[in-house]
Coordinates of C-alpha atoms in Angstrom, one line a residue:
X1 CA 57.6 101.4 95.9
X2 CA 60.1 98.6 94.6
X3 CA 61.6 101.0 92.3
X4 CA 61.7 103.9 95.1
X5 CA 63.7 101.6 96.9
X6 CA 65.8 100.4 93.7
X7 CA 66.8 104.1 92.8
X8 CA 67.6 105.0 96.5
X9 CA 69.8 101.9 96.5
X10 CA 71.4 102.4 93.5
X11 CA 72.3 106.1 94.5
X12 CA 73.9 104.5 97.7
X13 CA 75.5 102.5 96.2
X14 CA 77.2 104.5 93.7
X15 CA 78.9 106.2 96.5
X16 CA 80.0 102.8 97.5
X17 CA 81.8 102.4 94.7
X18 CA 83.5 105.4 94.9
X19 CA 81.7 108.5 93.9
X20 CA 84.9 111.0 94.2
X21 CA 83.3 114.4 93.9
X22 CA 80.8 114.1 96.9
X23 CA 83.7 115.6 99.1
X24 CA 85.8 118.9 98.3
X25 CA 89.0 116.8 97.7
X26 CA 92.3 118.9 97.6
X27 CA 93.9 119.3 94.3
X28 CA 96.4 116.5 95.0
X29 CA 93.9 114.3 95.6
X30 CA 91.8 115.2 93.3
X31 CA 94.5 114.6 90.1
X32 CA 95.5 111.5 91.9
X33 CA 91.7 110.3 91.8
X34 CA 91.7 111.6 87.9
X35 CA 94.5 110.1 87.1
X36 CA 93.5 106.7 88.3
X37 CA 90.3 106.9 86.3
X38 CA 92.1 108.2 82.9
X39 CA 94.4 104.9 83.6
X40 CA 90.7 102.9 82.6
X41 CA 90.9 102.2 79.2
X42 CA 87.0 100.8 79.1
X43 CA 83.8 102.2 79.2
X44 CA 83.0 100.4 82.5
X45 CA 84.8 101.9 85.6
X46 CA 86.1 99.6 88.1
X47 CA 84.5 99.6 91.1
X48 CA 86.5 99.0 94.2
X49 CA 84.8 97.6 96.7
X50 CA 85.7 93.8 97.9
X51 CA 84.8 91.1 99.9
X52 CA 85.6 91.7 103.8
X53 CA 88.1 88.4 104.2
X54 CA 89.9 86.8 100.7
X55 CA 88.4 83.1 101.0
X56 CA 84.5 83.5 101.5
X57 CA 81.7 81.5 100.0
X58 CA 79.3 83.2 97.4
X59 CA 76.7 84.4 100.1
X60 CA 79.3 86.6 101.8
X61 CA 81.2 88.0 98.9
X62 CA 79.5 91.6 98.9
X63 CA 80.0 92.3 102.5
X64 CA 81.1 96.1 101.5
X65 CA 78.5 96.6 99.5
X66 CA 75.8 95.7 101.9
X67 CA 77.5 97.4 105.4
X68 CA 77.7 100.8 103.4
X69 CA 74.3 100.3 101.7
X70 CA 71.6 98.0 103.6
X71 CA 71.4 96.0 100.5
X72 CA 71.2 92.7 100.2
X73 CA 72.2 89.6 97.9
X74 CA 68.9 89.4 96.1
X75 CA 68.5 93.1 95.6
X76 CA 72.1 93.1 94.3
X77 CA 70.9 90.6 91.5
X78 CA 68.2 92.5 90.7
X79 CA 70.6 95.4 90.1
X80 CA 72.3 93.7 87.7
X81 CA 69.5 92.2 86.4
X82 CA 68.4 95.6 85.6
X83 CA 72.4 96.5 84.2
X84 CA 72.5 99.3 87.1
X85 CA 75.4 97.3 88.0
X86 CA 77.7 94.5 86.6
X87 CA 79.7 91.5 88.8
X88 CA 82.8 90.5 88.2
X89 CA 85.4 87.5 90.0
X90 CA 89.0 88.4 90.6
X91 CA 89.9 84.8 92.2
X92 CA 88.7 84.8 95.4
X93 CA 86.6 88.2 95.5
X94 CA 83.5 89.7 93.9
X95 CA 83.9 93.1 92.9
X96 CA 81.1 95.6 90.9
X97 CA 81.2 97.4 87.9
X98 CA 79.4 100.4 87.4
X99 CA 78.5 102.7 83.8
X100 CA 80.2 105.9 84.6
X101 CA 77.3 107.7 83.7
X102 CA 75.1 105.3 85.8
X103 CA 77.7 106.6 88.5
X104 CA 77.0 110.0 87.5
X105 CA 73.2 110.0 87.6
X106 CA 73.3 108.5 90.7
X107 CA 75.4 110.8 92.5
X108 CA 73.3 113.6 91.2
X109 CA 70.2 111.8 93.1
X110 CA 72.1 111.4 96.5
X111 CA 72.9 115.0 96.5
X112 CA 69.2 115.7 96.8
X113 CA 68.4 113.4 99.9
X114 CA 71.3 115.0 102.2
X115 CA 70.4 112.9 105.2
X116 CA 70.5 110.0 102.8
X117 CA 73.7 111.4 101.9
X118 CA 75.3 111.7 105.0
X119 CA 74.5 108.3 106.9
X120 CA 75.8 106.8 103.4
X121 CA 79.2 108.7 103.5
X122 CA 79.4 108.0 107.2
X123 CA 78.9 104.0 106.7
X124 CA 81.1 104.4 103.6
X125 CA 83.9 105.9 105.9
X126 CA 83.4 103.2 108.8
X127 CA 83.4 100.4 107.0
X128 CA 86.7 101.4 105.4
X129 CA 88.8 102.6 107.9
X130 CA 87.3 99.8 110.3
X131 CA 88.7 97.2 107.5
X132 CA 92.1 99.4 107.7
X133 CA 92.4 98.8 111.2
X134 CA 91.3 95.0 111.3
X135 CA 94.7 95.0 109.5
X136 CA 96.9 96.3 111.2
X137 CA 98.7 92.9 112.3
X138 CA 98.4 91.5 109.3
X139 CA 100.2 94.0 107.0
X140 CA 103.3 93.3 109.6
X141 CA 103.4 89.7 109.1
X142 CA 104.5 87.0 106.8
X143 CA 101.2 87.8 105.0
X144 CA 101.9 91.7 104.5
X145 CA 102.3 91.2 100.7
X146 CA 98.3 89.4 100.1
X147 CA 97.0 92.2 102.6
X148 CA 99.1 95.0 100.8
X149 CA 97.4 93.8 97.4
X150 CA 94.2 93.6 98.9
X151 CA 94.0 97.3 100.1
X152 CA 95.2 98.4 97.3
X153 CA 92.8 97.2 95.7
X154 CA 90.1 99.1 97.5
X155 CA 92.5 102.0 97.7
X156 CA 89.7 104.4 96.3
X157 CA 88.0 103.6 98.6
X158 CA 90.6 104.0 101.8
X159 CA 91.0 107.7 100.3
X160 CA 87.4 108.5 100.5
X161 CA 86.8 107.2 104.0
X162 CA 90.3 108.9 104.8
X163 CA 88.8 112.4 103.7
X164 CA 85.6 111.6 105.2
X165 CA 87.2 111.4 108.9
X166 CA 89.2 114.3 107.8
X167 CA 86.5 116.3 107.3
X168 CA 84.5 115.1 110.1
X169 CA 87.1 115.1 112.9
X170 CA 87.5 111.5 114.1
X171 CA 90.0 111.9 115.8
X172 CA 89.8 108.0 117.3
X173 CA 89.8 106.6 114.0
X174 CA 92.3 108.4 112.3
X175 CA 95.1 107.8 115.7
X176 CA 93.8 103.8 115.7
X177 CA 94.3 103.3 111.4
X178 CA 97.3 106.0 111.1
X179 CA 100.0 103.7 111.6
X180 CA 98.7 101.1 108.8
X181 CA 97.7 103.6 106.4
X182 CA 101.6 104.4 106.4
X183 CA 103.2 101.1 106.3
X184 CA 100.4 100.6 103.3
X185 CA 101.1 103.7 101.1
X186 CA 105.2 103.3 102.2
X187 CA 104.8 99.4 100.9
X188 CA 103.1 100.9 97.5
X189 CA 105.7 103.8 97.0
X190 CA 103.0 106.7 97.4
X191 CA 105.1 109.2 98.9
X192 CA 103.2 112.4 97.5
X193 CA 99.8 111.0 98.4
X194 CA 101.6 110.1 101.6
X195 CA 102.8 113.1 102.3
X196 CA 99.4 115.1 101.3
X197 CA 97.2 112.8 103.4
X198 CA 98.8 112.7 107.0
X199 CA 99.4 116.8 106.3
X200 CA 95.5 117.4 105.9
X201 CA 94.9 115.5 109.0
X202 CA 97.7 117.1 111.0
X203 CA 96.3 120.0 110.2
X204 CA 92.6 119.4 111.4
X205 CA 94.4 117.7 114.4
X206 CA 96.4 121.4 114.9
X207 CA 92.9 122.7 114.5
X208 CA 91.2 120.4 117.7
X209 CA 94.5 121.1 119.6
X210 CA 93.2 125.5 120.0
X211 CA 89.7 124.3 120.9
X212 CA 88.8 124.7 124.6
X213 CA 86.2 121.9 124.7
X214 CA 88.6 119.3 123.2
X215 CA 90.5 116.5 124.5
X216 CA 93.8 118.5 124.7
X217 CA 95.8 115.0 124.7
X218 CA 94.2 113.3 122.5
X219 CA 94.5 116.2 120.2
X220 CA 97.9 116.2 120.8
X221 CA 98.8 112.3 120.0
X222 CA 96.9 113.1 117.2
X223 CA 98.6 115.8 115.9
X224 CA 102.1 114.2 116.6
X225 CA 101.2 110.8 115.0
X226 CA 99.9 112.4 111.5
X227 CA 102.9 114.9 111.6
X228 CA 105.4 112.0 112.3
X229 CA 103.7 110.3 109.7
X230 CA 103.8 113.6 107.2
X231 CA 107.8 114.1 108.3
X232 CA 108.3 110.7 106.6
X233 CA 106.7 111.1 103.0
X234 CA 108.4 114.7 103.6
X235 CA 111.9 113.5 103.7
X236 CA 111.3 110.2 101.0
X237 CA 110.6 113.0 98.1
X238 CA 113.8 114.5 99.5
X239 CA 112.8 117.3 101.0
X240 CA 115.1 116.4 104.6
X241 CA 115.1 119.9 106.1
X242 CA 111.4 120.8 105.6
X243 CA 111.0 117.2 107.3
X244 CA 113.3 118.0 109.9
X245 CA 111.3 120.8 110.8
X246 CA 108.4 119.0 111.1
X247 CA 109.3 116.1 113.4
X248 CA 111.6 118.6 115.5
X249 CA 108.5 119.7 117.8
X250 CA 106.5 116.4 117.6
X251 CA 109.8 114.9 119.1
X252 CA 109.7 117.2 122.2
X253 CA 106.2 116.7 122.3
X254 CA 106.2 113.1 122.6
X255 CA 109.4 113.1 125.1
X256 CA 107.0 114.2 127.8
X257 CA 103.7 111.9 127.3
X258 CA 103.8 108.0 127.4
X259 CA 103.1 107.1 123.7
X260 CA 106.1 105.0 122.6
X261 CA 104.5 103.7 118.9
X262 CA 104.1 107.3 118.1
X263 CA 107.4 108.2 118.9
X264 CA 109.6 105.4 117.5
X265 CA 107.5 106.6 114.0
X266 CA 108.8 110.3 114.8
X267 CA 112.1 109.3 115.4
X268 CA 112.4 107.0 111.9
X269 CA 111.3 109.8 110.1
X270 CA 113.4 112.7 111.9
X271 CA 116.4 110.1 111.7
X272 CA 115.7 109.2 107.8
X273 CA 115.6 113.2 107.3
X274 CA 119.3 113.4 109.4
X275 CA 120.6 110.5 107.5
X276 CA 119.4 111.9 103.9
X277 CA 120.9 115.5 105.1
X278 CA 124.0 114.4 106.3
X279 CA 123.7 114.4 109.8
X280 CA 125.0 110.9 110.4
X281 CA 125.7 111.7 113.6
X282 CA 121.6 112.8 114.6
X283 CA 120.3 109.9 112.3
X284 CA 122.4 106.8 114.3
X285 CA 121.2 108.4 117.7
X286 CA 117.7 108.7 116.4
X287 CA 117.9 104.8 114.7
X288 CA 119.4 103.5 118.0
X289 CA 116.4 105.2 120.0
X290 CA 113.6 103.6 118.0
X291 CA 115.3 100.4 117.4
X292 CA 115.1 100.4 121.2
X293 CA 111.5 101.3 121.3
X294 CA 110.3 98.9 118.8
X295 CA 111.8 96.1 120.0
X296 CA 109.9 96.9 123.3
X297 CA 106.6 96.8 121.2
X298 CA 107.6 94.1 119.3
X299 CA 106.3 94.6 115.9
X300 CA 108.7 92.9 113.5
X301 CA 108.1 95.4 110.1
X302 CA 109.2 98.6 112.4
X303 CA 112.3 96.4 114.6
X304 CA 113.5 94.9 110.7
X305 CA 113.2 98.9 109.2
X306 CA 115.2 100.8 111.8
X307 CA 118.0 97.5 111.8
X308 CA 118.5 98.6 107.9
X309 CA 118.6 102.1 108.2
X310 CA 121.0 102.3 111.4
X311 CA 122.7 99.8 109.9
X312 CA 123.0 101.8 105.9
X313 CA 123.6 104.9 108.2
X314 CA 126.5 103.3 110.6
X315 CA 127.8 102.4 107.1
X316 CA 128.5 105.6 106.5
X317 CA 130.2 106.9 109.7
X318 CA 132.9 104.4 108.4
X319 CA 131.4 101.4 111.2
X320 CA 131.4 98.7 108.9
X321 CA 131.5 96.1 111.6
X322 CA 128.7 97.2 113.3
X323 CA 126.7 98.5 110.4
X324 CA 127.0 94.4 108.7
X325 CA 125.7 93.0 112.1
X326 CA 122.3 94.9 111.7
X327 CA 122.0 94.6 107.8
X328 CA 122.3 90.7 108.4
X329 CA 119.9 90.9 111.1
X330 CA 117.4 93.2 108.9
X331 CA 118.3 90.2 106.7
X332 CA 116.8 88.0 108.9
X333 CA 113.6 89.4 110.1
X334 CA 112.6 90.1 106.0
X335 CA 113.0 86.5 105.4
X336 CA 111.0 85.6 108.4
X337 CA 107.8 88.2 107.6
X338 CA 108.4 87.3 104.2
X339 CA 108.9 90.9 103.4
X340 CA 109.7 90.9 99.7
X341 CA 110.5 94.8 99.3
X342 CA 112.8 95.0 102.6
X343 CA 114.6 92.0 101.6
X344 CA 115.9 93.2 98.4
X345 CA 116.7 97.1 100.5
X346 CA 118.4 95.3 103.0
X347 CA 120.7 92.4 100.8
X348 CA 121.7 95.5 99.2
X349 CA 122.5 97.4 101.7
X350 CA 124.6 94.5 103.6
X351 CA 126.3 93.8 100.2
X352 CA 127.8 97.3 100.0
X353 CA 129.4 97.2 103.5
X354 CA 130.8 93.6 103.0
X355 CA 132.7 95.0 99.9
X356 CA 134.1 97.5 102.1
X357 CA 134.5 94.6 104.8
X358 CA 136.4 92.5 102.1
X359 CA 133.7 89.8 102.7
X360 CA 131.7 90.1 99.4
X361 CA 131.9 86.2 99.1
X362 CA 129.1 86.3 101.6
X363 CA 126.8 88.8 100.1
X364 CA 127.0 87.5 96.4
X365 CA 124.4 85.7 96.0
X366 CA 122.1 88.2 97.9
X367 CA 122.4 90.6 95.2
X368 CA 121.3 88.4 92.5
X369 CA 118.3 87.8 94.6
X370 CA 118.0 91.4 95.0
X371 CA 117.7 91.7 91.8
X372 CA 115.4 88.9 91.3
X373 CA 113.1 90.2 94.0
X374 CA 113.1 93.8 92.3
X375 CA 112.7 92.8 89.2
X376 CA 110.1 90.1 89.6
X377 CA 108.1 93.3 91.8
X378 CA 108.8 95.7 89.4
X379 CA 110.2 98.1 92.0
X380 CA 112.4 100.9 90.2
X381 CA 113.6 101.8 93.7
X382 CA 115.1 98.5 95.0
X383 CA 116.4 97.6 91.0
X384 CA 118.4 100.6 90.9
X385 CA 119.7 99.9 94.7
X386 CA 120.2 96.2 93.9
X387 CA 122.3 96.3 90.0
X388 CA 124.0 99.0 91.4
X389 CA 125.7 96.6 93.5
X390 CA 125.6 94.0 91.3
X391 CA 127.8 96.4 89.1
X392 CA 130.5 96.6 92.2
X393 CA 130.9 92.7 92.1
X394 CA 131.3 93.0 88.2
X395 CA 133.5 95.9 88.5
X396 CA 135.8 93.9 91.2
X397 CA 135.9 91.0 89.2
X398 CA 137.0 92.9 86.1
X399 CA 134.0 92.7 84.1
X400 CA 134.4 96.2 83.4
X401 CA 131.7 96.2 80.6
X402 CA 129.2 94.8 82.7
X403 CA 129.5 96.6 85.5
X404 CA 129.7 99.8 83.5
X405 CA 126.1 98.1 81.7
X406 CA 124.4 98.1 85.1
X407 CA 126.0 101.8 86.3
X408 CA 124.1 102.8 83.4
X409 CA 120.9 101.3 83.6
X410 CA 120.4 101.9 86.9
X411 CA 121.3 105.7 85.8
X412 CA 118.9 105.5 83.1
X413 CA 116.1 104.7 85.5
X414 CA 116.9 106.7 88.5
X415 CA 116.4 109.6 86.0
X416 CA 113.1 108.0 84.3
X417 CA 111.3 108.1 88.0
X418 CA 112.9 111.3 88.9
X419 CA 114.9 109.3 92.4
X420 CA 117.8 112.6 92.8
X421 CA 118.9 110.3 95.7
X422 CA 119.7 107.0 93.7
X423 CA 120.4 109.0 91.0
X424 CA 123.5 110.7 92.2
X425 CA 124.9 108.2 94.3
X426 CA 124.9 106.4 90.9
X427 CA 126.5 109.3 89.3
X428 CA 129.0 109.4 91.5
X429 CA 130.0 105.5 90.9
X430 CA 130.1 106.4 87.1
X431 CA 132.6 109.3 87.8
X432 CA 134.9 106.4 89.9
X433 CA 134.2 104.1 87.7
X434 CA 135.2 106.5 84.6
X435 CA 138.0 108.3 86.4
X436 CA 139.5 104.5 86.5
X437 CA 139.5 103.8 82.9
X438 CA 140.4 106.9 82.3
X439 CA 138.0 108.4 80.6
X440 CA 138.5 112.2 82.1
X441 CA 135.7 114.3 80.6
X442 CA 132.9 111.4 81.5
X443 CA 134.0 111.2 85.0
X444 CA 134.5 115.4 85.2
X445 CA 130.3 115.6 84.0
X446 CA 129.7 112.5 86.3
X447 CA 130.9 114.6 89.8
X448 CA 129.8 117.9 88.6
X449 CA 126.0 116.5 88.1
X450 CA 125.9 114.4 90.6
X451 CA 127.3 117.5 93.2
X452 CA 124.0 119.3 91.6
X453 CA 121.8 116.9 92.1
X454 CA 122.5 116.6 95.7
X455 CA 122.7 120.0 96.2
X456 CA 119.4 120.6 95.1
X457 CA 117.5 118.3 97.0
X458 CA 119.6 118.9 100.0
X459 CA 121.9 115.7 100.2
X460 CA 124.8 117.0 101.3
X461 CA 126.4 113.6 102.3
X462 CA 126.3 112.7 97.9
X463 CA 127.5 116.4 97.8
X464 CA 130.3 115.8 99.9
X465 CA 130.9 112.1 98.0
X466 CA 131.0 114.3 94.7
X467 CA 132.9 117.2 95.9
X468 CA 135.3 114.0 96.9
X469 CA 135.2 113.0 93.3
X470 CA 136.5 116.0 91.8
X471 CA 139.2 116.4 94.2
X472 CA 140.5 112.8 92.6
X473 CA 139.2 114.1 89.1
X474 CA 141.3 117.2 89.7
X475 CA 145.0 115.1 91.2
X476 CA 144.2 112.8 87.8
X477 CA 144.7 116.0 86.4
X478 CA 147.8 117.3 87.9
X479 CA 146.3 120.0 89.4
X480 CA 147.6 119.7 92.8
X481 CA 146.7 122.8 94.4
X482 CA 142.7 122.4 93.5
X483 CA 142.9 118.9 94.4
X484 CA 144.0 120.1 97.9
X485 CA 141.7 122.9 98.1
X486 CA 138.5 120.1 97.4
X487 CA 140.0 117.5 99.4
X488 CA 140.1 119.7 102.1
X489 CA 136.2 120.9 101.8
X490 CA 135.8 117.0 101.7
X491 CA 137.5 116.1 105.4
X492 CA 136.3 118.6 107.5
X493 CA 132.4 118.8 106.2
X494 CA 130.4 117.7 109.0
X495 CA 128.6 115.4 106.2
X496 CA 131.7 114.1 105.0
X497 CA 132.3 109.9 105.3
X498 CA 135.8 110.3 104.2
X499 CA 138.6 110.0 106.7

């Protein structure tokens, strides 16, 4: 009877730990979850499961373990006693390690008790998403970093239960854990898996929405939040229309219920997609709506985001002024939430409109700790943002060599991670800068791939900055007539910052 129960446990618990092919994944998902296991260079797969809360004493440490599979502490030793499993410390939390083929076996087992099966995978998804949600403050607050690392550390795990209320339909969990599960995979960078995620639940959301016996409004907040949500991770792989499209009817949706979380999130990703596109004009209108709504909820991360984005968008309507007030202030609130990632976005940010504000002096230092702060994190995105404006105070105090050092590393690496939206604002800096020394057939490539690049992927405000750049490439040329002719698409483009 002992080992009855041992092998039952053991085949609970090896979904626990993260048993992938139990649920149809979708191909995205599915190469994400492969790749993530190819990354394990050992025999032993890591198991990620964790302890509930960071500082608990040994007898509470396998919390996860336990909710998901009944187990307890002393049959847990005898697991390992037996090398079905293996413990491991990673400072404060006890995690479990797991012989892949162990896993294997053990999977096999569970698929031939399906009510076994099914109360595990439904414990499995509640005690994840419920550990999501008792987030939710914390991953806007000074401690958003420690709780970022923590779910990401059981971020196999927040997948599974993901699918699992996919698949399922809960709705209520999915609308209570939506918004966290974004700020978490925006905070890591997972813009694909971002983007596939929140699309597989709008669409079982689009589903319940046609279905007589539903709850037609919940449906609907449903559907809006995980499309907002979608629009987002849409228009950060720079894809602005298609995003466009998507937050268009969620916004008129939204206009006519009372659900203002929901629709501050549509309007950030509907005015990212604007600002991306070129419509400056949309993207202020959409940033001044949400400030406005999430400084009525009060939830700093969301009231610090839209501050940087109106204030990089006002920046480039040519309203320096105003645009250096809410960069400072975005300033402000990463310092106070101890937001490493914004802080380096938004000293950036505010250093590029004091240079055009002639007040660099003030910004100065910011950049180096931009740097610092992307650097130390590792953070391609905010390093290529930040020594790209290191480069402008190199380049204005004539240290031509290094700023041209830094234009080119932050080149280098735009193209490494594939960014087309760093990447040719960059390219467009090397053409200036180039142009200046004089070097005519390095500034000439410079505009002409940077134009391409933006065209592609839709960025017609870095088109228009291009298309500016060859209309100067061509007057260094004496070509007066097709310097005209560009500088003439330049001032009257609708995306066009140039007056």
């Amino acid at each position: 009877m002992k080992h009855l129960q041992r092998a039952t446990l053991a085949t609970q618990i090896a979904l626990a730990l993260g048993a992938w092919s139990v649920y149809p994944m979708g191909a995205a998902l599915a190469q994400t979850a492969s790749a993530a296991k190819a990354a394990d260079s050992g025999e032993i797969q890591s198991v990620t499961v964790t302890a509930n809360r960071r500082a608990e004493d040994q007898q509470k440490v396998s919390v996860s373990v336990t909710a998901v599979t009944g187990a307890s502490l002393s049959i847990l030793a005898d697991l390992i006693d037996k090398s079905l499993l293996r413990k491991s410390q990673t400072g404060q939390a006890t995690r479990y390690d797991m012989h892949e083929l162990i896993r294997q076996y053990a999977e096999e087992q569970l698929r031939t008790m399906p009510v076994l099966s099914a109360a595990t995978q439904q414990r499995h998804g509640e005690y994840y998403l419920h550990l999501l949600a008792a987030r939710s403050e914390a991953i806007n607050s000074v401690e958003s970093r420690a709780v970022s690392d923590e779910l990401n550390a059981d971020i196999d795990n927040l997948r599974l239960a993901w699918e699992w209320a996919v698949i399922n339909r809960k709705a209520d969990l999915l609308q209570q854990i939506g918004f966290t599960m974004w700020i978490f995979l925006e905070k890591r960078a997972l813009y694909r898996e971002g983007e596939e995620l929140f699309r597989r639940a709008a669409q079982m959301a689009e589903t319940l929405r046609h279905e007589p016996a539903t709850d037609r409004q919940l449906a609907d907040l449903l559907w809006a939040h995980m499309t907002a949500h979608q629009g987002y991770f849409t228009f950060r792989q720079l894809r602005p229309v298609a995003a466009s499209r998507l937050c268009a009817p969620v916004l008129t949706l939204l206009r006519q219920m009372a659900a203002p979380l929901i629709l501050q999130q549509a309007l950030f990703a509907h005015g990212g997609a604007s600002w991306f596109h070129g419509d400056f004009a949309a993207a202020v209108a959409d940033f001044q709506e949400g400030l406005a709504l999430a400084n009525q909820l009060q939830i700093p991360y969301l009231i610090g985001l839209h501050h940087v984005f109106l204030g990089a968008t006002l920046y480039d309507v040519g309203e320096y002024a105003a645009s250096f007030h809410y960069l400072i202030a975005g300033v402000r609130l990463a310092r106070q939430m101890g937001a490493q990632r914004s802080l380096a976005f938004s000293l950036s940010y505010a250093n590029r409109t004091a240079l055009a504000l002639g007040r660099s002096v003030e910004t100065t230092a910011g950049v180096e700790e931009a740097v610092a702060i992307a650097r130390t994190a590792d953070d391609s995105f905010c390093i290529i943002l930040a020594v790209e404006q290191q480069s402008l105070l190199h380049q204005m105090k004539g240290e031509l060599t290094a700023a041209y050092e830094r234009l080119s590393e932050a080149n280098a690496l735009a193209r490494q991670i594939g960014d087309g939206w760093s990447r040719s604002r960059v390219l467009i800096l090397l053409g200036q800068f180039a142009l200046q020394q004089g070097d005519s057939a390095t500034a000439r490539h410079a505009f002409v791939a940077a134009y391409e690049l933006a065209r592609r992927a839709e960025l017609l405000g870095h088109a228009v900055d291009a298309l500016a750049g060859l209309a100067a490439w061509f007057a260094h040329q004496g070509d007066a007539r097709r310097a005209l002719t560009f500088a003439h698409l330049v001032f009257n483009h609708q995306a066009s910052s140039h007056a």
